[in-house]
XYZ file of C-alpha atoms in Angstrom:
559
model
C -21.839 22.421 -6.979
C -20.548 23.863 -10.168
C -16.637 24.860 -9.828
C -15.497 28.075 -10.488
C -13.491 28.378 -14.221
C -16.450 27.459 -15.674
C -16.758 28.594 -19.247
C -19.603 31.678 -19.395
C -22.994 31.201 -21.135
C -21.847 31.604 -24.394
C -19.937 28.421 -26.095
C -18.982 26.882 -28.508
C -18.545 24.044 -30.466
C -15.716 22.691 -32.601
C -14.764 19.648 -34.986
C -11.107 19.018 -35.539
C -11.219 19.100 -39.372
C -7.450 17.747 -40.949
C -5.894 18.181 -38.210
C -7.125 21.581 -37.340
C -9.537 22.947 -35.049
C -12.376 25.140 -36.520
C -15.421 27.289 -34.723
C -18.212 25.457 -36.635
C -21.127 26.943 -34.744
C -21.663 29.486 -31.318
C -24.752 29.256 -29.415
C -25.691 32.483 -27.718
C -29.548 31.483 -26.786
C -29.475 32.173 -23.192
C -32.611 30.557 -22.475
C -31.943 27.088 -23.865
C -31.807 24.861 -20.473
C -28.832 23.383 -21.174
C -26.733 26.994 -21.486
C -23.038 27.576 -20.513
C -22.791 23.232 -22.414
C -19.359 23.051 -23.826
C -19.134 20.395 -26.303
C -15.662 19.374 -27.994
C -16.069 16.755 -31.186
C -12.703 15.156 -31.539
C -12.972 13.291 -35.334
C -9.996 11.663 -36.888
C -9.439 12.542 -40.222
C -11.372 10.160 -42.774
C -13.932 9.129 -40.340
C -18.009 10.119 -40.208
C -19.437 11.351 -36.993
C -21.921 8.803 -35.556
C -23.547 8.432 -32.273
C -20.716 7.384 -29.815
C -19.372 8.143 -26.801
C -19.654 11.583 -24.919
C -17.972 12.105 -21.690
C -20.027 14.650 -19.482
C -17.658 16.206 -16.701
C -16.936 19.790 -15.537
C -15.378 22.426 -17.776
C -12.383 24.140 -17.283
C -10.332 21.798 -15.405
C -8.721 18.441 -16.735
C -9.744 16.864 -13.101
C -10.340 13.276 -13.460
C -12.012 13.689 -16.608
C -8.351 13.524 -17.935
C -7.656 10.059 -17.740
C -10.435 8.953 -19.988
C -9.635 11.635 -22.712
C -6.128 10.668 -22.734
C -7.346 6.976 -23.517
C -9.609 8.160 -26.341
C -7.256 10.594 -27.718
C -4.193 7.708 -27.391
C -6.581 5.562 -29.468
C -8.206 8.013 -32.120
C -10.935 7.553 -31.138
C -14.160 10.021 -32.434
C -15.723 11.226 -28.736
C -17.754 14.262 -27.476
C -17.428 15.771 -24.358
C -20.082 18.062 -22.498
C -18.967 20.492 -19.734
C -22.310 22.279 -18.778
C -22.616 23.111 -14.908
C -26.071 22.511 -15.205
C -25.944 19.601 -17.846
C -23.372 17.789 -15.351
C -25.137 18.187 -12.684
C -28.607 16.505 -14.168
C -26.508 13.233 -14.376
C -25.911 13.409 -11.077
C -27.970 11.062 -8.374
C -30.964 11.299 -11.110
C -32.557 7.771 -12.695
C -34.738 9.843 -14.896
C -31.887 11.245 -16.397
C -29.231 8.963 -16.670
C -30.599 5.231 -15.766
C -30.040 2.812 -13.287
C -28.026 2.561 -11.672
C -27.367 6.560 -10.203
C -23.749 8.234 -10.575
C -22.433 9.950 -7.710
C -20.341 12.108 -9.482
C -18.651 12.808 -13.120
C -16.882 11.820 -15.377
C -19.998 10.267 -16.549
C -19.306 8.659 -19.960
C -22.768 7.773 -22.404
C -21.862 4.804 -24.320
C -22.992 4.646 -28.205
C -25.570 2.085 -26.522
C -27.468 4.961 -24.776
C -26.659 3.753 -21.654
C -23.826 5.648 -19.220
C -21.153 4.205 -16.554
C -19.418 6.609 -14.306
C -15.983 6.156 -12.056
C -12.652 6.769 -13.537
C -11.345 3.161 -12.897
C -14.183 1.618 -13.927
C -14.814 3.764 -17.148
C -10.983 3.081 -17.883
C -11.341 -0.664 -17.524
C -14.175 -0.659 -19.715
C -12.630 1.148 -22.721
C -9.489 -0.770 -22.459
C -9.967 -3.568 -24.605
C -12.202 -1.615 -26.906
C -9.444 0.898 -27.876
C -6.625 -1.265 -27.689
C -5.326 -0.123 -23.998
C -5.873 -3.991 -22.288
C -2.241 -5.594 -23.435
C -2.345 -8.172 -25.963
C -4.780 -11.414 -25.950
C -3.340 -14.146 -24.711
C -2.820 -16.920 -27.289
C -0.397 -19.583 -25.385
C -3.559 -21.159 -23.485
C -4.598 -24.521 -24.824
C -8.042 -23.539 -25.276
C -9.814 -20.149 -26.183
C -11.244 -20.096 -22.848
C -7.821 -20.609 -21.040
C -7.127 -17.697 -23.509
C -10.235 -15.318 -22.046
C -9.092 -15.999 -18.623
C -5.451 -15.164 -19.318
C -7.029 -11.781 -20.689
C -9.668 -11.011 -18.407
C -6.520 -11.643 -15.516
C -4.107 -9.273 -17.430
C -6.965 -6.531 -17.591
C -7.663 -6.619 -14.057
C -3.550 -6.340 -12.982
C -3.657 -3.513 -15.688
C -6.467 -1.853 -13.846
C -4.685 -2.646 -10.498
C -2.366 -0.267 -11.432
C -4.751 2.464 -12.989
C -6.420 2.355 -9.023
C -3.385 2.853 -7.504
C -2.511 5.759 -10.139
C -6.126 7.364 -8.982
C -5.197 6.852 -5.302
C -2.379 9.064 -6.141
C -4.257 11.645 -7.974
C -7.213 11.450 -4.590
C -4.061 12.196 -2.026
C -3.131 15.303 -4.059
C -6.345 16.462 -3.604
C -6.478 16.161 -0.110
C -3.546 17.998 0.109
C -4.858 21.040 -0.533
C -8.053 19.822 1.117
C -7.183 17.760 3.880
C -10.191 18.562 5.806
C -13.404 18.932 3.865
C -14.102 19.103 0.275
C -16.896 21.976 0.632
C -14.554 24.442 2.521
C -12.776 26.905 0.602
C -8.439 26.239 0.209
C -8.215 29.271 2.815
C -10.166 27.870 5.692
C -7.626 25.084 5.689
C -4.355 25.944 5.245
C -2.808 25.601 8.766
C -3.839 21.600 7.907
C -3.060 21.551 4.469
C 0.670 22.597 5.050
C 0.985 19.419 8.143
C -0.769 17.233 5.111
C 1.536 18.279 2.463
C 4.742 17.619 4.530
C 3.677 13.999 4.235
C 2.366 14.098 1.324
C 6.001 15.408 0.213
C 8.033 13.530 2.282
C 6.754 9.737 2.484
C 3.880 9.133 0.640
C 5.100 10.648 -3.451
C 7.963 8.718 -2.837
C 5.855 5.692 -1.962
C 3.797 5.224 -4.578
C 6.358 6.337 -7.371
C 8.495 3.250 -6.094
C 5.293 1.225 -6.805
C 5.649 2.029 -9.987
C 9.199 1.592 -10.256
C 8.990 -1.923 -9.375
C 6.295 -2.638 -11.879
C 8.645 -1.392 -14.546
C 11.271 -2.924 -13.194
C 9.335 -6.331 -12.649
C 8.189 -6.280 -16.682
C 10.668 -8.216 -18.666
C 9.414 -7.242 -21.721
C 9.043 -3.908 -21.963
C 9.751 -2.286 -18.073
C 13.005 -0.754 -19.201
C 11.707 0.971 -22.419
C 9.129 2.340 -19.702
C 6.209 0.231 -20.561
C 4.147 -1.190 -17.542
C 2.868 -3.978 -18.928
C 4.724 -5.990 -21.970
C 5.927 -3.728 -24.386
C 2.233 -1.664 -25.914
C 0.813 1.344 -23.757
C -2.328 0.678 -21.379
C -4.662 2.808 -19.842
C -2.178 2.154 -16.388
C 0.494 4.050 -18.392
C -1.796 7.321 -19.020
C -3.038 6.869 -15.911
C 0.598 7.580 -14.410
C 1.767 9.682 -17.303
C -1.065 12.087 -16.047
C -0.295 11.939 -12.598
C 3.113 12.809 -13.127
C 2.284 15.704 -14.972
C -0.742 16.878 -12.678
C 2.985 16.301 -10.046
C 5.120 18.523 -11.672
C 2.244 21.293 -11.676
C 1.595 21.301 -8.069
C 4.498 20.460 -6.467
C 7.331 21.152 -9.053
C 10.035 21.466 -6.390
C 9.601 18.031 -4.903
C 9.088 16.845 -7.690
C 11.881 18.530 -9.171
C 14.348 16.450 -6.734
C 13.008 13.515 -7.325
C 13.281 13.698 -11.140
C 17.492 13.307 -10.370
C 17.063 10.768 -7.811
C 18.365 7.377 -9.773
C 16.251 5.312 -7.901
C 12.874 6.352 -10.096
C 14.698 6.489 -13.218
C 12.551 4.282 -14.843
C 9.181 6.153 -13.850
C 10.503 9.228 -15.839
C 11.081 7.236 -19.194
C 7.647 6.377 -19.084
C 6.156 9.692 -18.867
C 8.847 10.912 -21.560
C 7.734 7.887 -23.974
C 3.764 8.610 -23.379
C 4.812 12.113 -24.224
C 5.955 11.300 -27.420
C 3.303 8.702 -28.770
C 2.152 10.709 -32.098
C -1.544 11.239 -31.063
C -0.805 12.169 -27.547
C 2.198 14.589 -28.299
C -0.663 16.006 -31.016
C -2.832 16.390 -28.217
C -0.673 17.897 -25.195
C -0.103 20.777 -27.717
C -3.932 21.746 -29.086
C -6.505 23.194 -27.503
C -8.700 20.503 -26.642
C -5.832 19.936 -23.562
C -7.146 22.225 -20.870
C -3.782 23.418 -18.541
C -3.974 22.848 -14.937
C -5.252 24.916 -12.359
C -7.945 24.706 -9.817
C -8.547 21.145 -10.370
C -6.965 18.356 -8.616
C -2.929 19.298 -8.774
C -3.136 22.995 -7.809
C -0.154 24.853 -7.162
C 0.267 26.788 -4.047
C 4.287 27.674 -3.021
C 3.413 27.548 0.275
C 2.275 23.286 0.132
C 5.870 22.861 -1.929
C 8.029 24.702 0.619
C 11.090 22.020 0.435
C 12.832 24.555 3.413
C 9.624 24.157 5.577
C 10.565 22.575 9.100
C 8.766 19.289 9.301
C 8.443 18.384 12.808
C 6.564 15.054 12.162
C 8.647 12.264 13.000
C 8.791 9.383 10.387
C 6.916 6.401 11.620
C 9.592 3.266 11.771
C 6.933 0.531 10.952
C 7.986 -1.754 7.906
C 11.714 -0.641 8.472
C 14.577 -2.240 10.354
C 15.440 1.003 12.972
C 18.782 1.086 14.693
C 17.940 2.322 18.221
C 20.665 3.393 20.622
C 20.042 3.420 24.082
C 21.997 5.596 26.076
C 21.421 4.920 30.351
C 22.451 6.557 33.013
C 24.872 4.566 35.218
C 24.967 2.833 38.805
C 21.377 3.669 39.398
C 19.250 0.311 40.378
C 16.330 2.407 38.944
C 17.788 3.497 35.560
C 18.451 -0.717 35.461
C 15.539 -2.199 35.883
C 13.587 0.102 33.770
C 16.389 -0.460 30.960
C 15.693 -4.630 31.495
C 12.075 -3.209 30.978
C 12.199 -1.518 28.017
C 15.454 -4.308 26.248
C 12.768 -6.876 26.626
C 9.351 -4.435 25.267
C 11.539 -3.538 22.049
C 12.709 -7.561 21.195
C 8.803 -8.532 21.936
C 7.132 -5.980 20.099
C 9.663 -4.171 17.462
C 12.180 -7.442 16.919
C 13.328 -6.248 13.471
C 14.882 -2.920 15.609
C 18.666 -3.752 15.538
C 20.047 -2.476 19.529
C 23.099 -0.580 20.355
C 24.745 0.484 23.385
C 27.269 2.870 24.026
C 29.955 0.669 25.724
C 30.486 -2.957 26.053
C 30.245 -4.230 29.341
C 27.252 -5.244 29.390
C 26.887 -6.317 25.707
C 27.445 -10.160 25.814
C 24.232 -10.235 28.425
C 22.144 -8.009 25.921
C 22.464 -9.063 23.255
C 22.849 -5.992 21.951
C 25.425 -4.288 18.883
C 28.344 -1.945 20.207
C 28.081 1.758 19.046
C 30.921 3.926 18.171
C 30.841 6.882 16.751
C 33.403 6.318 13.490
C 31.670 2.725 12.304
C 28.095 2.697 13.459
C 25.725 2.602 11.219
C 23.085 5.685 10.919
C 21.076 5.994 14.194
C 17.565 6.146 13.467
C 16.333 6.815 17.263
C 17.829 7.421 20.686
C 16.320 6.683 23.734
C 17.963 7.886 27.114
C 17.210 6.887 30.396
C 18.401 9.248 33.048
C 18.356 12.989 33.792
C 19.216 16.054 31.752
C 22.947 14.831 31.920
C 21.898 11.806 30.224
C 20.613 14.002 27.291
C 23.526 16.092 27.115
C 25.927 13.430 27.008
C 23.629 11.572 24.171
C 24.056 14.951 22.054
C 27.798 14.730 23.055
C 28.404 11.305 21.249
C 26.864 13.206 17.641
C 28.878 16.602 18.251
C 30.094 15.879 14.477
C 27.044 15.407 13.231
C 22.908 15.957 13.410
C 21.809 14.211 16.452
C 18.405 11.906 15.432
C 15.885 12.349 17.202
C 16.033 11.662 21.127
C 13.089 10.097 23.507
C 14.168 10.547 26.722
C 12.541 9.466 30.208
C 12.787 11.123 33.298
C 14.847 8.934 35.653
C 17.153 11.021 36.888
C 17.672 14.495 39.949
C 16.495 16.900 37.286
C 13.727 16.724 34.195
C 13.742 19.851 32.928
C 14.237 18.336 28.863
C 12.189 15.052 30.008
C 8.953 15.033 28.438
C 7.934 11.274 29.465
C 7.479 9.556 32.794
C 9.143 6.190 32.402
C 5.912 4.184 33.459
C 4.388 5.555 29.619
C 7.617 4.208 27.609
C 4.754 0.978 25.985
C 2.593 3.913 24.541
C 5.807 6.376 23.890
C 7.322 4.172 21.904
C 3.909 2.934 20.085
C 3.263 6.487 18.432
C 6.971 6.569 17.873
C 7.170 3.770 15.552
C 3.351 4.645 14.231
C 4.477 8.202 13.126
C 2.000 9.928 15.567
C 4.970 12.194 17.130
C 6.225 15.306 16.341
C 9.695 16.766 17.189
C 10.546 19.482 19.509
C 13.920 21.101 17.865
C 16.529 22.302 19.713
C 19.025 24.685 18.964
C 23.272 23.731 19.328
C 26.152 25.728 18.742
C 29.109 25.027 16.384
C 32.386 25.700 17.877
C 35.517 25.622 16.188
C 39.345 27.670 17.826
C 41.232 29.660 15.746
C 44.021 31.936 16.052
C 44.493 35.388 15.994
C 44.578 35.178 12.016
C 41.187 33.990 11.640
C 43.031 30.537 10.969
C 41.691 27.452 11.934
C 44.112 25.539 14.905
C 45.239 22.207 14.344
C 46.013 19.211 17.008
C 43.871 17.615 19.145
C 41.285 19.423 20.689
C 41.072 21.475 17.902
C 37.832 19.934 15.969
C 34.729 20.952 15.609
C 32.578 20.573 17.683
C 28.555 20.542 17.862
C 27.072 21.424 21.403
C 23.798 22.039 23.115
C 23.934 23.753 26.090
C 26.760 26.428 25.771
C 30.448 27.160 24.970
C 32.235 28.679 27.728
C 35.854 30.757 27.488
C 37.317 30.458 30.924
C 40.716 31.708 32.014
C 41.897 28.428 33.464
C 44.093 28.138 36.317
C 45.411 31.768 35.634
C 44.368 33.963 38.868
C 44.148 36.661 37.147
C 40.737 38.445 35.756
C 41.096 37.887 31.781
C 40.205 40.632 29.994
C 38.397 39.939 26.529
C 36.676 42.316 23.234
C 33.739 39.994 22.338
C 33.108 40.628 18.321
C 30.277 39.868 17.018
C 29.708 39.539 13.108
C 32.638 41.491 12.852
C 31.147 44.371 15.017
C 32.879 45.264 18.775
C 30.160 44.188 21.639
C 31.678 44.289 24.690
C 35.214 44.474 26.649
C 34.154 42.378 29.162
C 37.139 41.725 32.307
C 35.844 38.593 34.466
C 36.723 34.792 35.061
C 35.675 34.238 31.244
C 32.710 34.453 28.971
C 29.714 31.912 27.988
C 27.836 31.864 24.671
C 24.790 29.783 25.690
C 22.020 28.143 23.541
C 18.235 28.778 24.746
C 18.249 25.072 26.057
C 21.078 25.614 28.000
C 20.202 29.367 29.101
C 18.806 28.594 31.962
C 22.055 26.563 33.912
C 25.400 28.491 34.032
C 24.502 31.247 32.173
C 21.513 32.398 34.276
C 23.528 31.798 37.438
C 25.826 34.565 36.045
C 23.261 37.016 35.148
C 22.733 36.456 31.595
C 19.191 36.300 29.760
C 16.780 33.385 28.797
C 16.116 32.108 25.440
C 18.461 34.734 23.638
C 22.218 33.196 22.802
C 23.914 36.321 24.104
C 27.546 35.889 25.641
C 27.536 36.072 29.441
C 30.884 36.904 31.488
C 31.861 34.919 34.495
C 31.620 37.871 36.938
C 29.633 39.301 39.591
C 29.108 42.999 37.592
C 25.959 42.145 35.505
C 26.707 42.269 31.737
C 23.177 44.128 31.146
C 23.926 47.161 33.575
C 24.091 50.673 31.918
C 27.613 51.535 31.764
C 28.164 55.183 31.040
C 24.253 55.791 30.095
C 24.331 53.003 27.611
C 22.759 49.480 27.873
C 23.130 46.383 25.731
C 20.214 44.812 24.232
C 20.670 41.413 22.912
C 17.818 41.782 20.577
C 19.615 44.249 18.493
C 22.169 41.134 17.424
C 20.674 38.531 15.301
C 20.317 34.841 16.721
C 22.945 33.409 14.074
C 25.959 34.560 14.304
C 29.592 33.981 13.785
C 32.186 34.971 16.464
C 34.966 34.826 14.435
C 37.927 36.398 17.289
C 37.769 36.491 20.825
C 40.782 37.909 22.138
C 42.480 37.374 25.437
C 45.130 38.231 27.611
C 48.583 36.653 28.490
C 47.727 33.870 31.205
């Protein structure tokens, strides 16, 4: 099927005469078969058109039809190129037209021969040593066929590279359609954003740290940004346009990773392909066709750096600390922690363990956790009730808590998603990357003084928490009388036992009890007169306050 961006009926052809482009000839007869061919003759100066090569693949987009014109333009070398729908489509599955054996698909590239080869790798790693793109011979072997070997060795790591390249440039095309190639970009979107949070996240990084270390692994030429020795191959176009096609369809990402130090090396490479003299000729004429519904497209909403990712990393091929956080003095919570110590040493043994105290350390085996010298916790697993998860968030109230799996083995389960006896498979799509996280709001709390100044002394940090803050008046018998501000703007008076700003995860324990709403963090006051009754033909509607907010003074009588 013929992509749309085609070029209409009507084309042309051109010659690149000196160094310029000129319209030589336009066809116009609209009932030649092979209507709406563009063909593009690329001659150096000083050289005589003769029957060569002619790369057949669609029009309007530089696709994977790219890689081979970057080789021949790299080169100089004289090629054609037809774009024709109908022209590319002929080559297509069809021995009458283009030989044994079929092509599946373009680019389809006719050799002076009269014969035509198709795939991008292979096409690549034919041209190679013909324009110069395969490294240099060998000459150190003590024979001429020690020599070829050597050669025919260094062409296929070269190519090596150029596949991985094109599995690159494949993934960024399943980005945008991750489930089938014949539905339109709209018909897939809720699937393309899940693929492109990968995508993103792990798999860009991946690959350009592939490259890294093959640059970094070249001795001769890795830190001038040459992959292999110190002459361009068709593995460095092959990344140089991958990089670019990048930049076009996910400029943010790619944006941070351009100032992250440990890819500098991938980034001199496209700047030095950039600047060879026929390829910085060719980026700025005509013949380069910009990006655009090819391969790399850019849509905002697949580059969305801010967009919550609630896939959880897989751990596979890393060395995960886990801290396990129990509950104690229950002969249940016990043996299924003896369960689990010896599933994770059997079946994850590069995990490093921590637990939170150390009694029971020297019969674990297991590292001590603090919260000052501890390294970064890459998972928590709890074993208990919804105390036991409370207290886990409790040791990270400085910081992000990682993520938590928690099994129910405790009075109450309400934040317990996993029976204990399913802890083999739980922790299986854990470490796989098949599980998503469930976020969960907590509140930052911080005291200040009347003045809006922060207090010092202990006590006074601040202090991350998940189920709510609560103002209370202490051991003073005496209702309390407090203004709740919020954002600046007067709430409430509110006289009662205290007040409680609650979190939708904890909404549903002490603030409930006293009356106060579900999901919405609304303050609540300690007292039996409903905060929510009309008072004086008004009524307060939490809606009307937005979710994240500051209260910045909460004023309070003499105890």
């Amino acid at each position: 099927q013929q992509p749309s961006g085609l070029p209409s009926p009507k084309s042309r052809v051109y010659r690149r005469i000196g160094g310029a482009e000129t319209s030589i000839r336009e066809n116009t007869d609209e009932a030649d078969a092979l209507s709406s061919i563009k063909v593009f003759h690329f001659q150096p100066q000083g050289e005589t058109m003769a029957k060569g090569y002619t790369l057949i693949y669609w029009g309007g987009i530089p696709g994977r039809g790219e890689f081979v014109r970057l080789a021949f333009e790299y080169a100089g070398q004289a090629y054609k190129e037809t774009n024709g729908g109908k022209t590319v489509a002929s080559y297509c599955a069809n021995l009458d037209k283009s030989g044994w054996p079929p092509h599946f698909a373009p680019p389809i590239l006719q050799l002076p021969c009269g014969r035509s080869i198709s795939q991008t790798g292979n096409i690549l790693n034919y041209l190679a040593p013909k324009l110069g793109l395969a490294g240099p011979k060998p000459s150190g072997g003590a024979t001429q066929e020690e020599n070829d070997d050597e050669f025919e060795v260094q062409r296929a790591q070269i190519n090596q590279l150029v596949l991985t390249a094109l599995d690159l440039n494949n993934e960024a095309h399943d980005v945008h359609h991750p489930v089938a190639v014949g539905l339109y970009y709209k018909d897939q979107v809720p699937e393309a954003k899940r693929r492109a949070i990968e995508f993103r996240r792990s798999r860009i990084p991946k690959f350009l740290g592939i490259f890294e270390l093959a640059l970094k692994g070249n001795p001769d030429g890795g830190s001038d940004g040459y992959l292999f020795g110190k002459q361009t191959t068709t593995a460095d176009l092959a990344v140089f346009h991958v990089l670019c096609g990048l930049q076009h369809a996910f400029p943010r990402r790619m944006g941070a990773l351009a100032t992250d130090p440990q890819f500098d090396l991938i980034w001199k490479l496209k700047d030095r392909v950039a600047k060879e003299e026929n390829i910085a000729k060719y980026l700025v004429s005509s013949r380069r066709i910009a990006f655009g519904d090819g391969i790399f497209r850019h849509y905002p909403e697949l580059d969305d750096e801010d967009a919550l990712d609630l896939t959880l990393p897989g751990l596979v091929g890393t060395r995960p600390n886990i801290l396990i956080v129990k509950k104690h003095n229950d002969e249940r919570v016990s043996n299924a922690f003896h369960d689990i110590l010896r599933h994770l040493r059997t079946n994850y043994s590069e995990a490093t363990l921590y637990l939170e105290s150390s009694d029971t350390l020297s019969q674990h085996d297991c590292e001590v956790f603090t919260r000052v010298n501890s390294p970064k916790i890459n998972l928590i697993i709890t074993l208990g009730g919804d105390g036991t998860i409370l207290h886990a968030s409790s040791l990270f109230r400085e910081s992000s808590v990682p993520p938590v799996l928690s099994f129910s083995l405790g009075t109450l389960g309400f934040l317990l998603p996993f029976h204990i006896d399913t802890f083999p498979r739980a922790l299986e799509d854990v470490f796989q990357g098949r599980s998503t996280i469930l976020p969960r709001m907590r509140l930052s709390c911080q005291l200040r003084h009347a003045d809006g100044q922060k207090a010092s002394g202990h006590g006074a940090e601040e202090y991350q928490l998940m189920n709510e803050v609560t103002l209370h008046r202490g051991r003073c018998p005496h209702l309390t009388i407090i203004d709740a501000f919020v954002d600046g703007q007067h709430l409430t008076e509110a006289v009662a036992d205290g007040l409680i700003v609650s979190t939708p995860t904890g909404s549903t324990a002490y603030s409930l009890s006293s009356g106060g709403p579900i999901i919405t963090v609304f303050p609540t006051r300690h007292t039996p007169r409903n905060l929510f009754a009309k008072s004086k033909g008004t009524s307060i509607d939490p809606r009307a306050f937005p979710v994240q907010s500051d209260i910045p003074n909460v004023d309070q009588s003499e105890e």
